[in-house]
PDB file of C-alpha atoms in Angstrom:
ATOM      1  CA  GLY I   1     -32.845  70.854 -63.065  1.00  0.00           C
ATOM      2  CA  ALA I   2     -35.305  73.338 -61.593  1.00  0.00           C
ATOM      3  CA  ALA I   3     -37.056  73.622 -64.968  1.00  0.00           C
ATOM      4  CA  LEU I   4     -37.390  69.859 -65.331  1.00  0.00           C
ATOM      5  CA  GLY I   5     -38.658  69.535 -61.744  1.00  0.00           C
ATOM      6  CA  LEU I   6     -41.201  72.252 -62.420  1.00  0.00           C
ATOM      7  CA  ILE I   7     -42.396  70.529 -65.608  1.00  0.00           C
ATOM      8  CA  ILE I   8     -42.807  67.234 -63.758  1.00  0.00           C
ATOM      9  CA  ALA I   9     -44.702  69.018 -60.962  1.00  0.00           C
ATOM     10  CA  ILE I  10     -47.096  70.660 -63.458  1.00  0.00           C
ATOM     11  CA  PHE I  11     -47.735  67.468 -65.463  1.00  0.00           C
ATOM     12  CA  SER I  12     -48.141  65.281 -62.373  1.00  0.00           C
ATOM     13  CA  GLY I  13     -50.678  67.626 -60.757  1.00  0.00           C
ATOM     14  CA  VAL I  14     -48.424  68.502 -57.784  1.00  0.00           C
ATOM     15  CA  GLY I  15     -47.874  71.968 -59.258  1.00  0.00           C
ATOM     16  CA  ALA I  16     -51.512  73.027 -58.914  1.00  0.00           C
ATOM     17  CA  SER I  17     -50.445  75.429 -56.156  1.00  0.00           C
ATOM     18  CA  GLY I  18     -47.494  77.829 -55.969  1.00  0.00           C
ATOM     19  CA  LEU I  19     -45.981  75.773 -53.155  1.00  0.00           C
ATOM     20  CA  GLY I  20     -46.194  72.613 -55.271  1.00  0.00           C
ATOM     21  CA  LEU I  21     -44.327  74.362 -58.088  1.00  0.00           C
ATOM     22  CA  TYR I  22     -41.595  75.492 -55.689  1.00  0.00           C
ATOM     23  CA  VAL I  23     -41.255  71.996 -54.237  1.00  0.00           C
ATOM     24  CA  GLY I  24     -41.004  70.478 -57.734  1.00  0.00           C
ATOM     25  CA  GLY I  25     -38.403  73.017 -58.811  1.00  0.00           C
ATOM     26  CA  ILE I  26     -36.331  72.578 -55.656  1.00  0.00           C
ATOM     27  CA  CYS I  27     -36.436  68.772 -55.957  1.00  0.00           C
ATOM     28  CA  GLY I  28     -35.312  68.949 -59.590  1.00  0.00           C
ATOM     29  CA  ALA I  29     -32.482  71.319 -58.687  1.00  0.00           C
ATOM     30  CA  LEU I  30     -31.364  69.133 -55.764  1.00  0.00           C
ATOM     31  CA  ILE I  31     -31.257  66.031 -57.962  1.00  0.00           C
ATOM     32  CA  THR I  32     -29.204  67.914 -60.569  1.00  0.00           C
ATOM     33  CA  LEU I  33     -26.855  69.274 -57.902  1.00  0.00           C
ATOM     34  CA  THR I  34     -26.408  65.783 -56.451  1.00  0.00           C
ATOM     35  CA  LEU I  35     -25.550  64.449 -59.929  1.00  0.00           C
ATOM     36  CA  LEU I  36     -23.059  67.292 -60.363  1.00  0.00           C
ATOM     37  CA  PHE I  37     -21.417  66.471 -57.034  1.00  0.00           C
ATOM     38  CA  VAL I  38     -21.282  62.724 -57.677  1.00  0.00           C
ATOM     39  CA  LEU I  39     -19.782  63.157 -61.139  1.00  0.00           C
ATOM     40  CA  ASN I  40     -17.146  65.673 -59.975  1.00  0.00           C
ATOM     41  CA  ARG I  41     -16.215  64.395 -56.517  1.00  0.00           C
ATOM     42  CA  LYS I  42     -13.061  62.597 -57.651  1.00  0.00           C
ATOM     43  CA  SER I  43     -11.772  65.623 -59.583  1.00  0.00           C
ATOM     44  CA  GLY I  44     -12.033  67.856 -56.502  1.00  0.00           C
ATOM     45  CA  PHE I  45     -14.727  70.038 -58.131  1.00  0.00           C
ATOM     46  CA  GLN I  46     -12.343  71.614 -60.626  1.00  0.00           C
ATOM     47  CA  PRO I  47     -14.114  74.532 -62.375  1.00  0.00           C
ATOM     48  CA  GLU I  48     -13.401  73.274 -65.911  1.00  0.00           C
ATOM     49  CA  ARG I  49     -14.853  69.833 -65.222  1.00  0.00           C
ATOM     50  CA  LEU I  50     -17.827  71.323 -63.383  1.00  0.00           C
ATOM     51  CA  LEU I  51     -18.632  73.497 -66.397  1.00  0.00           C
ATOM     52  CA  LEU I  52     -18.392  70.601 -68.836  1.00  0.00           C
ATOM     53  CA  THR I  53     -20.540  68.381 -66.622  1.00  0.00           C
ATOM     54  CA  GLY I  54     -23.067  71.206 -66.252  1.00  0.00           C
ATOM     55  CA  VAL I  55     -23.247  71.687 -70.019  1.00  0.00           C
ATOM     56  CA  ALA I  56     -23.761  67.938 -70.535  1.00  0.00           C
ATOM     57  CA  LEU I  57     -26.517  67.762 -67.880  1.00  0.00           C
ATOM     58  CA  THR I  58     -28.202  70.840 -69.357  1.00  0.00           C
ATOM     59  CA  ALA I  59     -28.174  69.310 -72.843  1.00  0.00           C
ATOM     60  CA  LEU I  60     -29.678  66.087 -71.484  1.00  0.00           C
ATOM     61  CA  MET I  61     -32.403  67.895 -69.538  1.00  0.00           C
ATOM     62  CA  ASP I  62     -33.178  70.227 -72.446  1.00  0.00           C
ATOM     63  CA  GLY I  63     -33.782  67.145 -74.591  1.00  0.00           C
ATOM     64  CA  VAL I  64     -36.162  65.643 -72.019  1.00  0.00           C
ATOM     65  CA  GLN I  65     -37.860  69.022 -71.592  1.00  0.00           C
ATOM     66  CA  SER I  66     -38.359  69.451 -75.369  1.00  0.00           C
ATOM     67  CA  PHE I  67     -39.736  65.907 -75.646  1.00  0.00           C
ATOM     68  CA  ILE I  68     -42.316  66.596 -72.909  1.00  0.00           C
ATOM     69  CA  LEU I  69     -43.334  69.982 -74.341  1.00  0.00           C
ATOM     70  CA  ALA I  70     -43.650  68.620 -77.923  1.00  0.00           C
ATOM     71  CA  GLY I  71     -46.673  66.575 -76.871  1.00  0.00           C
ATOM     72  CA  GLY I  72     -49.009  69.558 -77.324  1.00  0.00           C
ATOM     73  CA  ASP I  73     -50.547  69.289 -73.853  1.00  0.00           C
ATOM     74  CA  PRO I  74     -52.357  72.526 -72.825  1.00  0.00           C
ATOM     75  CA  ARG I  75     -50.326  72.555 -69.594  1.00  0.00           C
ATOM     76  CA  SER I  76     -47.196  73.122 -71.664  1.00  0.00           C
ATOM     77  CA  TYR I  77     -48.264  76.773 -72.186  1.00  0.00           C
ATOM     78  CA  GLN I  78     -47.812  77.390 -68.452  1.00  0.00           C
ATOM     79  CA  VAL I  79     -44.352  75.853 -68.680  1.00  0.00           C
ATOM     80  CA  LEU I  80     -43.452  77.920 -71.765  1.00  0.00           C
ATOM     81  CA  ALA I  81     -44.577  81.127 -70.029  1.00  0.00           C
ATOM     82  CA  TRP I  82     -42.296  80.321 -67.088  1.00  0.00           C
ATOM     83  CA  LEU I  83     -39.387  79.282 -69.337  1.00  0.00           C
ATOM     84  CA  SER I  84     -39.528  82.606 -71.199  1.00  0.00           C
ATOM     85  CA  GLY I  85     -38.778  84.353 -67.901  1.00  0.00           C
ATOM     86  CA  SER I  86     -40.791  87.281 -66.622  1.00  0.00           C
ATOM     87  CA  THR I  87     -41.811  89.098 -63.463  1.00  0.00           C
ATOM     88  CA  TYR I  88     -45.432  88.911 -64.628  1.00  0.00           C
ATOM     89  CA  TYR I  89     -46.352  86.119 -62.199  1.00  0.00           C
ATOM     90  CA  VAL I  90     -44.595  87.610 -59.169  1.00  0.00           C
ATOM     91  CA  ASN I  91     -46.965  88.304 -56.291  1.00  0.00           C
ATOM     92  CA  SER I  92     -46.445  89.535 -52.732  1.00  0.00           C
ATOM     93  CA  ASP I  93     -45.952  86.003 -51.339  1.00  0.00           C
ATOM     94  CA  SER I  94     -43.169  85.116 -53.778  1.00  0.00           C
ATOM     95  CA  LEU I  95     -41.698  88.607 -53.346  1.00  0.00           C
ATOM     96  CA  TYR I  96     -41.350  88.186 -49.567  1.00  0.00           C
ATOM     97  CA  PHE I  97     -39.855  84.732 -50.085  1.00  0.00           C
ATOM     98  CA  ILE I  98     -37.219  85.911 -52.559  1.00  0.00           C
ATOM     99  CA  VAL I  99     -36.292  89.057 -50.591  1.00  0.00           C
ATOM    100  CA  ILE I 100     -35.725  87.117 -47.353  1.00  0.00           C
ATOM    101  CA  ALA I 101     -33.846  84.331 -49.169  1.00  0.00           C
ATOM    102  CA  ALA I 102     -31.689  86.842 -51.086  1.00  0.00           C
ATOM    103  CA  ILE I 103     -30.725  88.789 -47.941  1.00  0.00           C
ATOM    104  CA  VAL I 104     -29.870  85.679 -45.912  1.00  0.00           C
ATOM    105  CA  LEU I 105     -27.974  83.927 -48.712  1.00  0.00           C
ATOM    106  CA  SER I 106     -26.151  87.106 -49.783  1.00  0.00           C
ATOM    107  CA  CYS I 107     -24.863  87.573 -46.231  1.00  0.00           C
ATOM    108  CA  VAL I 108     -23.594  83.981 -46.264  1.00  0.00           C
ATOM    109  CA  VAL I 109     -21.932  84.450 -49.682  1.00  0.00           C
ATOM    110  CA  LEU I 110     -20.291  87.738 -48.631  1.00  0.00           C
ATOM    111  CA  ALA I 111     -18.805  85.897 -45.643  1.00  0.00           C
ATOM    112  CA  CYS I 112     -17.057  83.621 -48.180  1.00  0.00           C
ATOM    113  CA  ALA I 113     -15.383  86.527 -50.007  1.00  0.00           C
ATOM    114  CA  ARG I 114     -11.912  85.629 -48.719  1.00  0.00           C
ATOM    115  CA  TRP I 115     -12.133  82.186 -50.337  1.00  0.00           C
ATOM    116  CA  LEU I 116     -13.248  83.738 -53.616  1.00  0.00           C
ATOM    117  CA  ASP I 117     -10.228  86.062 -53.595  1.00  0.00           C
ATOM    118  CA  ILE I 118      -7.796  83.199 -52.912  1.00  0.00           C
ATOM    119  CA  LEU I 119      -9.133  80.360 -55.119  1.00  0.00           C
ATOM    120  CA  PRO I 120      -8.310  82.061 -58.470  1.00  0.00           C
ATOM    121  CA  LEU I 121      -4.626  82.069 -57.434  1.00  0.00           C
ATOM    122  CA  GLY I 122      -4.565  78.288 -57.892  1.00  0.00           C
ATOM    123  CA  THR I 123      -5.143  75.084 -55.962  1.00  0.00           C
ATOM    124  CA  ASN I 124      -1.586  74.787 -54.637  1.00  0.00           C
ATOM    125  CA  GLU I 125      -1.500  78.371 -53.369  1.00  0.00           C
ATOM    126  CA  ALA I 126      -4.873  77.975 -51.646  1.00  0.00           C
ATOM    127  CA  MET I 127      -3.802  74.693 -50.011  1.00  0.00           C
ATOM    128  CA  SER I 128      -0.498  76.208 -48.868  1.00  0.00           C
ATOM    129  CA  ILE I 129      -2.342  78.743 -46.706  1.00  0.00           C
ATOM    130  CA  GLY I 130      -4.542  76.088 -45.128  1.00  0.00           C
ATOM    131  CA  ILE I 131      -7.697  76.082 -47.259  1.00  0.00           C
ATOM    132  CA  ASN I 132      -9.366  72.733 -47.859  1.00  0.00           C
ATOM    133  CA  VAL I 133      -9.997  73.420 -51.555  1.00  0.00           C
ATOM    134  CA  GLN I 134     -12.378  70.525 -52.187  1.00  0.00           C
ATOM    135  CA  ARG I 135     -14.596  71.386 -49.212  1.00  0.00           C
ATOM    136  CA  VAL I 136     -14.587  75.110 -50.054  1.00  0.00           C
ATOM    137  CA  ARG I 137     -15.526  74.453 -53.694  1.00  0.00           C
ATOM    138  CA  PHE I 138     -18.309  72.131 -52.520  1.00  0.00           C
ATOM    139  CA  LEU I 139     -19.715  74.803 -50.171  1.00  0.00           C
ATOM    140  CA  LEU I 140     -19.468  77.580 -52.770  1.00  0.00           C
ATOM    141  CA  LEU I 141     -21.109  75.436 -55.434  1.00  0.00           C
ATOM    142  CA  SER I 142     -23.951  74.614 -53.029  1.00  0.00           C
ATOM    143  CA  LEU I 143     -24.483  78.309 -52.260  1.00  0.00           C
ATOM    144  CA  VAL I 144     -24.477  79.234 -55.949  1.00  0.00           C
ATOM    145  CA  ALA I 145     -26.990  76.473 -56.672  1.00  0.00           C
ATOM    146  CA  VAL I 146     -29.345  77.611 -53.894  1.00  0.00           C
ATOM    147  CA  LEU I 147     -29.153  81.269 -54.978  1.00  0.00           C
ATOM    148  CA  THR I 148     -29.799  80.299 -58.602  1.00  0.00           C
ATOM    149  CA  VAL I 149     -32.783  78.109 -57.704  1.00  0.00           C
ATOM    150  CA  VAL I 150     -34.362  80.839 -55.562  1.00  0.00           C
ATOM    151  CA  ALA I 151     -34.176  83.349 -58.427  1.00  0.00           C
ATOM    152  CA  THR I 152     -35.142  80.827 -61.114  1.00  0.00           C
ATOM    153  CA  LEU I 153     -38.256  79.610 -59.318  1.00  0.00           C
ATOM    154  CA  VAL I 154     -39.664  83.128 -59.130  1.00  0.00           C
ATOM    155  CA  VAL I 155     -38.878  84.606 -62.566  1.00  0.00           C
ATOM    156  CA  GLY I 156     -37.736  81.662 -64.702  1.00  0.00           C
ATOM    157  CA  PRO I 157     -34.350  80.737 -66.141  1.00  0.00           C
ATOM    158  CA  LEU I 158     -32.899  84.127 -67.127  1.00  0.00           C
ATOM    159  CA  SER I 159     -29.344  83.057 -67.840  1.00  0.00           C
ATOM    160  CA  PHE I 160     -28.463  86.274 -69.692  1.00  0.00           C
ATOM    161  CA  VAL I 161     -28.446  88.125 -66.351  1.00  0.00           C
ATOM    162  CA  GLY I 162     -26.045  85.616 -64.816  1.00  0.00           C
ATOM    163  CA  LEU I 163     -23.821  85.709 -67.892  1.00  0.00           C
ATOM    164  CA  MET I 164     -23.661  89.482 -68.349  1.00  0.00           C
ATOM    165  CA  ALA I 165     -23.816  91.040 -64.863  1.00  0.00           C
ATOM    166  CA  PRO I 166     -20.511  89.658 -63.457  1.00  0.00           C
ATOM    167  CA  HIS I 167     -18.607  90.662 -66.600  1.00  0.00           C
ATOM    168  CA  ILE I 168     -20.062  94.177 -66.612  1.00  0.00           C
ATOM    169  CA  ALA I 169     -19.135  94.519 -62.921  1.00  0.00           C
ATOM    170  CA  ARG I 170     -15.581  93.293 -63.643  1.00  0.00           C
ATOM    171  CA  ILE I 171     -15.185  95.715 -66.566  1.00  0.00           C
ATOM    172  CA  ALA I 172     -16.431  98.538 -64.305  1.00  0.00           C
ATOM    173  CA  GLY I 173     -13.411  97.890 -62.054  1.00  0.00           C
ATOM    174  CA  PHE I 174     -14.881  95.787 -59.237  1.00  0.00           C
ATOM    175  CA  ASN I 175     -12.177  93.129 -58.920  1.00  0.00           C
ATOM    176  CA  HIS I 176     -12.205  92.053 -55.265  1.00  0.00           C
ATOM    177  CA  ALA I 177     -14.730  89.323 -54.483  1.00  0.00           C
ATOM    178  CA  ARG I 178     -16.887  91.272 -52.017  1.00  0.00           C
ATOM    179  CA  SER I 179     -17.231  94.407 -54.170  1.00  0.00           C
ATOM    180  CA  HIS I 180     -17.567  92.299 -57.331  1.00  0.00           C
ATOM    181  CA  MET I 181     -20.469  90.286 -55.901  1.00  0.00           C
ATOM    182  CA  LEU I 182     -22.298  93.413 -54.718  1.00  0.00           C
ATOM    183  CA  ALA I 183     -21.742  95.174 -58.048  1.00  0.00           C
ATOM    184  CA  ALA I 184     -22.770  92.089 -60.056  1.00  0.00           C
ATOM    185  CA  GLY I 185     -25.954  91.779 -57.988  1.00  0.00           C
ATOM    186  CA  THR I 186     -26.787  95.445 -58.538  1.00  0.00           C
ATOM    187  CA  VAL I 187     -26.045  95.275 -62.280  1.00  0.00           C
ATOM    188  CA  GLY I 188     -28.097  92.068 -62.570  1.00  0.00           C
ATOM    189  CA  MET I 189     -31.012  93.705 -60.777  1.00  0.00           C
ATOM    190  CA  MET I 190     -30.876  96.727 -63.098  1.00  0.00           C
ATOM    191  CA  LEU I 191     -30.561  94.520 -66.208  1.00  0.00           C
ATOM    192  CA  MET I 192     -33.604  92.529 -65.125  1.00  0.00           C
ATOM    193  CA  LEU I 193     -35.709  95.592 -64.348  1.00  0.00           C
ATOM    194  CA  VAL I 194     -34.792  97.474 -67.541  1.00  0.00           C
ATOM    195  CA  SER I 195     -35.268  94.384 -69.737  1.00  0.00           C
ATOM    196  CA  ASP I 196     -38.637  93.636 -68.159  1.00  0.00           C
ATOM    197  CA  TRP I 197     -39.715  97.259 -68.515  1.00  0.00           C
ATOM    198  CA  LEU I 198     -38.694  97.366 -72.192  1.00  0.00           C
TER     199      LEU I 198
END
């Protein structure tokens, strides 16, 4: 969603400035998140259905994105550079933005660690101890979306970090939610830095 919003911002002229690109990316991500919520509200935001809906939305947006980029417009090179993912375009302004956003949002996510420890036990178990599962899943999904958009807008869609870092942290023995999130963040940061350096 952020990628499609960014493409629309660049091709419409709104993305002439860095702020315009961020606004386009955030709008695209918000529209995608709203679609995800609307399509999964009745199921109570079950993880399996969320994943399938996410895959379907990604396939749809990738098709639209490929159609736009196939036109051969010179502006598509800017989009392709961003889609390849790199820290090349990071400057001090975007650095301050992402550091502040990461600290604030990480503190909020760490405050949700108890929910993340309980939810894998199952819906019935979580409800039996007084957790409103649907509301909690909604809040966690919103936080994940915001964190993903913040990172994606600055360096591009680097999904390999998000796919590998949590698993490496889990294999390293960080099983509780709070320690797992901190370890995954650290591993992701190191993966990004080493990959970019190489």
